[in-house]
Coordinates of C-alpha atoms in Angstrom, one line a residue:
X5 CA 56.1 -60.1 -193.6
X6 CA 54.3 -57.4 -192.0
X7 CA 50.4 -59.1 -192.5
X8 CA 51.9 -62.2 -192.1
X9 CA 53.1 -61.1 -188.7
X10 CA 49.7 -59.2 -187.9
X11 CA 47.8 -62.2 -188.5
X12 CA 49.8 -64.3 -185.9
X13 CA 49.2 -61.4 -183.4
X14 CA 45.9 -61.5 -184.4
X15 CA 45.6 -65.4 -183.9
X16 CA 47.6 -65.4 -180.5
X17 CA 45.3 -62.6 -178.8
X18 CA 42.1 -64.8 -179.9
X19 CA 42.9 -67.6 -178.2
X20 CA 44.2 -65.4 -175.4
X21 CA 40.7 -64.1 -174.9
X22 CA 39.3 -67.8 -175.1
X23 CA 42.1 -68.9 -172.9
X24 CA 42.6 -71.8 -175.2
X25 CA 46.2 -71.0 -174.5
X26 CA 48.0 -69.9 -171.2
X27 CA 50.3 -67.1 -173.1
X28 CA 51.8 -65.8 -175.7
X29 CA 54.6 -67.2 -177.4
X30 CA 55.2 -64.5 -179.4
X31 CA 56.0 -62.0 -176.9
X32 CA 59.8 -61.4 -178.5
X33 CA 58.6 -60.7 -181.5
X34 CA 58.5 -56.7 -182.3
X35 CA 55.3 -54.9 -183.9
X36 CA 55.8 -53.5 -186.7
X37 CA 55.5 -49.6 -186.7
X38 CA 52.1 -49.8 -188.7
X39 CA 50.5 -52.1 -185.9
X40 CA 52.4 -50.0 -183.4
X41 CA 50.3 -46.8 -184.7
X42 CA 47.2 -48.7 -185.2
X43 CA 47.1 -50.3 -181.6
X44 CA 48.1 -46.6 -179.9
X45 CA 45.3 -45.2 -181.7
X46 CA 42.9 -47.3 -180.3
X47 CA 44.7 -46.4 -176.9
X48 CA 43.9 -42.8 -177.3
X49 CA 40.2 -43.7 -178.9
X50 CA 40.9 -42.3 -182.4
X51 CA 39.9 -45.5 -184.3
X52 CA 36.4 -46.3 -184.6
X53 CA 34.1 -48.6 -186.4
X54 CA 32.5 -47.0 -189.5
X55 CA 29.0 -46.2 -188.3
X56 CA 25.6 -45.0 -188.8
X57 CA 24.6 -42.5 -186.2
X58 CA 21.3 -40.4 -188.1
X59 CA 18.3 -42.3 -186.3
X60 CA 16.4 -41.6 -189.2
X61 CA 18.9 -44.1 -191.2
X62 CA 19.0 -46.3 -188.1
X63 CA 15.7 -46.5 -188.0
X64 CA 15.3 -47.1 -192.1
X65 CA 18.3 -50.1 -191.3
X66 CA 15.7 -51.8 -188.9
X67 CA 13.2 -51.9 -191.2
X68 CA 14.7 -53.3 -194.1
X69 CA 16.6 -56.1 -191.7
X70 CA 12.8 -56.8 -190.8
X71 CA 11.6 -57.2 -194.7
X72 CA 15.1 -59.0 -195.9
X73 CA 14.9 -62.7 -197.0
X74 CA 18.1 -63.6 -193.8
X75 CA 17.0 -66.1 -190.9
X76 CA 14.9 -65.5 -188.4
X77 CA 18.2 -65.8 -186.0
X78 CA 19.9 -63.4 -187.8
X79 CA 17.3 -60.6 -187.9
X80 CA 16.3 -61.0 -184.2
X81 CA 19.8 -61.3 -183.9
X82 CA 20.9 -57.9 -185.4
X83 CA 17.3 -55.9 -183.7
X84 CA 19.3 -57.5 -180.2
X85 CA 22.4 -56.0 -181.0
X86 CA 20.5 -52.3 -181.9
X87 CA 18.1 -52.2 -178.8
X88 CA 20.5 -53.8 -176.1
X89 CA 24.0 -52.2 -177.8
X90 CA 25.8 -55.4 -176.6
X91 CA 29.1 -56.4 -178.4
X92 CA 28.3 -59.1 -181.3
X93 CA 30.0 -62.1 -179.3
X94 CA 27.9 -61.7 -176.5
X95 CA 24.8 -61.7 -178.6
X96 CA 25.7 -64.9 -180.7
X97 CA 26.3 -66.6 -177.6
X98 CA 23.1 -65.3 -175.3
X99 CA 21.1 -68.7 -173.9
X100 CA 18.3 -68.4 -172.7
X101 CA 19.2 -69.4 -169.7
X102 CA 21.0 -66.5 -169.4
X103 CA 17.8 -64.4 -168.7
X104 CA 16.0 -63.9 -165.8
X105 CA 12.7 -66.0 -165.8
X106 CA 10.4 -63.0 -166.6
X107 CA 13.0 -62.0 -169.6
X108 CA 13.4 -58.4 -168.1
X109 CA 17.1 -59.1 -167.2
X110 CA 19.8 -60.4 -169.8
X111 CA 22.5 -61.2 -167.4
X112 CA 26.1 -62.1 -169.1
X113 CA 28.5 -65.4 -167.9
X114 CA 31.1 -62.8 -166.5
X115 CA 33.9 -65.4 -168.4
X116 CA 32.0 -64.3 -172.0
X117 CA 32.9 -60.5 -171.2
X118 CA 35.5 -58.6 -172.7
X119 CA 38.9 -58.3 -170.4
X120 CA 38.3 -61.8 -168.6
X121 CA 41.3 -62.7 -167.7
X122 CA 42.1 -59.1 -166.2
X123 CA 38.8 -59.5 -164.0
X124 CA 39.8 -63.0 -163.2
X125 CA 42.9 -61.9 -162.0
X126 CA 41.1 -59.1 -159.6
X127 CA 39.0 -61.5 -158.1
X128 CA 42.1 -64.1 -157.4
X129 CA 40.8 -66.9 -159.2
X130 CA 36.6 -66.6 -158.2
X131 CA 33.9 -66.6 -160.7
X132 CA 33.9 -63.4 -161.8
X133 CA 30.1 -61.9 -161.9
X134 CA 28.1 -61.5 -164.7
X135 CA 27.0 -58.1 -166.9
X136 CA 23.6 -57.2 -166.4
X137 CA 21.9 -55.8 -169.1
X138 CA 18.2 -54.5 -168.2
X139 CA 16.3 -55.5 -171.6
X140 CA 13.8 -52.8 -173.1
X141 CA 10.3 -53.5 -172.6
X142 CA 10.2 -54.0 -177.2
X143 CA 13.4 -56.5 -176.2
X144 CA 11.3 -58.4 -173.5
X145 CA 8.1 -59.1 -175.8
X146 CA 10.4 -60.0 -178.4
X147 CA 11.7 -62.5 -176.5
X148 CA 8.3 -63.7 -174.8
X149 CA 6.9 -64.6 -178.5
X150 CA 10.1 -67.0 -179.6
X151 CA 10.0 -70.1 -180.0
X152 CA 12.7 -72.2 -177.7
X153 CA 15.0 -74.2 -179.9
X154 CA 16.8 -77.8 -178.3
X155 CA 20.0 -76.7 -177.6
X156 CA 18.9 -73.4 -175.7
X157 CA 20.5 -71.0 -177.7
X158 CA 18.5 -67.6 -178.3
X159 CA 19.7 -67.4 -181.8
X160 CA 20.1 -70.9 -183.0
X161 CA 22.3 -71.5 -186.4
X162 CA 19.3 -72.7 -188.8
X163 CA 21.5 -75.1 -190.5
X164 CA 22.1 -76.8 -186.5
X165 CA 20.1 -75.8 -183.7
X166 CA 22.5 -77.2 -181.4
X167 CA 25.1 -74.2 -182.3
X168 CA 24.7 -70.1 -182.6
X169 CA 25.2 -68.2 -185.3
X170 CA 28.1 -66.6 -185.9
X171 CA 29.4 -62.9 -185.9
X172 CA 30.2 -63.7 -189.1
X173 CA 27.2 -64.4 -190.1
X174 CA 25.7 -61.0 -189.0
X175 CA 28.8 -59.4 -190.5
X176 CA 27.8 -60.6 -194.0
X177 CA 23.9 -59.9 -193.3
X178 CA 24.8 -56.1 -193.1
X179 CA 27.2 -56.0 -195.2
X180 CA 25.9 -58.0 -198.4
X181 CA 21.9 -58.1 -197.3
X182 CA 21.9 -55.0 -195.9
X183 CA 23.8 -53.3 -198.1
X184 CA 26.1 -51.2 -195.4
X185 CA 29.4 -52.1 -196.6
X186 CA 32.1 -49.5 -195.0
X187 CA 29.1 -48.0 -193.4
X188 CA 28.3 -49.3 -190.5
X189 CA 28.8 -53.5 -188.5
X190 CA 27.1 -54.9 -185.9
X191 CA 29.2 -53.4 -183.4
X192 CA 28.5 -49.7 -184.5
X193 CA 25.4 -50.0 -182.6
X194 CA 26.8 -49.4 -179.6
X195 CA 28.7 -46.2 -181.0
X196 CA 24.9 -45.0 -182.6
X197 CA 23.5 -45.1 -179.0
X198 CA 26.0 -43.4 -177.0
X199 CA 26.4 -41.1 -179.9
X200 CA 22.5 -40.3 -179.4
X201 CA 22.4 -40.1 -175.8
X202 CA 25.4 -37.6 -176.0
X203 CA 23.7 -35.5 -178.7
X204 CA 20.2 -35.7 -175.8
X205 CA 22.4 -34.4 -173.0
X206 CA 23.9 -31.4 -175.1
X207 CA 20.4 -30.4 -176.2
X208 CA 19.4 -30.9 -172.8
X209 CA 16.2 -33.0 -174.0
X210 CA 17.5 -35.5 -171.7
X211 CA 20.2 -36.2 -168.7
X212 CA 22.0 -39.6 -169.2
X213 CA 24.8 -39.9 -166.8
X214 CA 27.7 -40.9 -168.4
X215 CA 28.7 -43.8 -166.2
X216 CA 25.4 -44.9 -167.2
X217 CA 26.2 -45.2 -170.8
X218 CA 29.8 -46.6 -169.6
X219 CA 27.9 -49.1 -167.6
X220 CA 25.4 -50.6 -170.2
X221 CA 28.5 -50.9 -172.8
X222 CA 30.5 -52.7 -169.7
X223 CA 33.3 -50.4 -169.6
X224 CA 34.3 -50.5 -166.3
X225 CA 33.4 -47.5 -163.9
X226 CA 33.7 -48.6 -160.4
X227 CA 35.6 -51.2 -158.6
X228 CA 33.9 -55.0 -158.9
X229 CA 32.7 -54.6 -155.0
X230 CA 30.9 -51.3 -155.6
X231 CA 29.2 -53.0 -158.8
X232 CA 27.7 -55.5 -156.3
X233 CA 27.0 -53.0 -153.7
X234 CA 25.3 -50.8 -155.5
X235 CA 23.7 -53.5 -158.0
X236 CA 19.9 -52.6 -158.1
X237 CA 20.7 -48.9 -158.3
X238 CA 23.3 -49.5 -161.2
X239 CA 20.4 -51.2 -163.1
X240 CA 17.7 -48.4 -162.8
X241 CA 20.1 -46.2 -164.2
X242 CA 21.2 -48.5 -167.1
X243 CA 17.6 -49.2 -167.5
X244 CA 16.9 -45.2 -168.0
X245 CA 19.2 -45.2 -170.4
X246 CA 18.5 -48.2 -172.6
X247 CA 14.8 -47.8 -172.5
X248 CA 14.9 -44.5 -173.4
X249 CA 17.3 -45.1 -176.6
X250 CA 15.2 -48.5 -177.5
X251 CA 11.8 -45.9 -177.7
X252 CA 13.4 -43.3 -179.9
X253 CA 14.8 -46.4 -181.9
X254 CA 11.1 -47.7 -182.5
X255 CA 9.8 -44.1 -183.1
X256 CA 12.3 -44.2 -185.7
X257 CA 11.4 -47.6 -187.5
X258 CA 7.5 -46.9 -186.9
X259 CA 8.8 -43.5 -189.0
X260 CA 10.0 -45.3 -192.0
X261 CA 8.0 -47.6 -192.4
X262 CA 4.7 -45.4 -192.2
X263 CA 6.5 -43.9 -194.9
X264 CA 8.0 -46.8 -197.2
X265 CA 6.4 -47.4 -200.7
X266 CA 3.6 -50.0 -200.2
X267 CA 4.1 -53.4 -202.3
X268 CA 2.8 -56.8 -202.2
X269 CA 3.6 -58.9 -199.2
X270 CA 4.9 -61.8 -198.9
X271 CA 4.3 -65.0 -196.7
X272 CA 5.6 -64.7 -193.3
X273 CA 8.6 -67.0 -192.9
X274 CA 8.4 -70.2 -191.2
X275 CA 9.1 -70.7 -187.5

């Protein structure tokens, strides 16, 4: 009774977040005390996704997602998530009209972000505004050298270019392809870089505020009119910060593969 009841709960909140319904209709029903203790451990942050925080590894993770037989969609896909640390949805669903038209500036549909409905309700019932997320200059030239599929998605499904691919689908890349089962999803990115740019600020290599960090991840920091007031500011800083993690991240991959055991290549897959 108890999984049965935590998939329900787990049903109702996803169409919460896609507001395919108005409320829940399960609001009677109790938790049971498992779920109870699972959801206040997220509360007080003590439940993580498994990760992968060595940039060593990281960097070893890249470079095997860059030699694996997956899509193209998928392994551009999965680099996006590393370099921009953006939550999997967001990436699936990235257009590229999304971007600014130099590809410097990946700005989110603020109704695709996390907590929606509470920002709807802030802004009583106007467009809420989008997440901007300064790309990496290794990001940007990525971008500038794909092809653009009908349809307009950056990650086009290869089966249907009119769709994305899934999270699921990057899911099972790093967990089957990838082998990182338990060890570390697409979303543990985004625990790997604030995790690194914590560990630069205690070694004082570096100084990354962190409502910097907060910012890039879209955890909110400040009040939605002091995000547009100071909006260019806001993105120099996230751009410090992401910039900075996406060249240790390529110093890392260069790293592994200078030192991988050479073998025979193989044809470059087919755009």
């Amino acid at each position: 009774a108890t999984k049965v009841l935590c998939i329900i709960r787990a049903a109702v909140h996803w169409g919460l977040e896609r507001e395919l319904i108005p409320s829940t209709p399960i609001a009677f029903l109790k938790p049971p005390p498992v779920l109870v203790a699972y959801e206040r451990e997220l509360q007080q942050g003590r439940h993580h996704h498994p990760a992968i925080l060595d940039l060593p590894t990281l960097g070893r993770i890249l470079r095997k997602n860059e030699s694996s037989d997956a899509s193209l969609s998928v392994k551009r896909a999965h680099r996006f998530i590393g370099y921009t640390l953006q939550r999997p949805i967001n990436i699936v669903n990235a257009a590229w009209n999304h971007f600014s038209s130099d590809l410097t500036v990946w700005s989110i549909p603020g109704e695709q972000m996390k907590g929606y409905s509470r920002i709807t309700e802030d802004l009583k019932g106007k467009a809420p505004p989008p997440h901007e997320v300064p790309l990496p200059t290794q990001m940007t030239v990525m971008l500038r050298g794909m092809q653009r599929r009908p349809g307009g998605w950056l990650f086009p499904n290869p089966d249907d270019v009119s769709s994305p691919i899934t999270v699921e689908s990057l899911e099972k890349h790093l967990r089957e392809v990838l082998e990182l089962r338990d060890e570390h999803r697409p979303h543990s990115w985004r625990a790997a870089g604030v995790t690194w740019g914590d560990d630069q600020n205690k070694a004082a290599l570096r100084k990354f505020e962190k409502d910097s960090m907060d910012m890039v991840l879209s955890h909110k920091v400040m009040s939605l009119a002091d995000e547009a007031y100071y909006r260019t500011e806001n993105l120099e800083r996230k751009r410090h910060f992401l910039q900075a993690w996406a060249d240790a991240l390529e110093s890392a991959e260069r790293e592994a593969t200078e030192h991988a055991p050479r073998h025979c290549s193989r044809p470059a897959e087919f755009e």
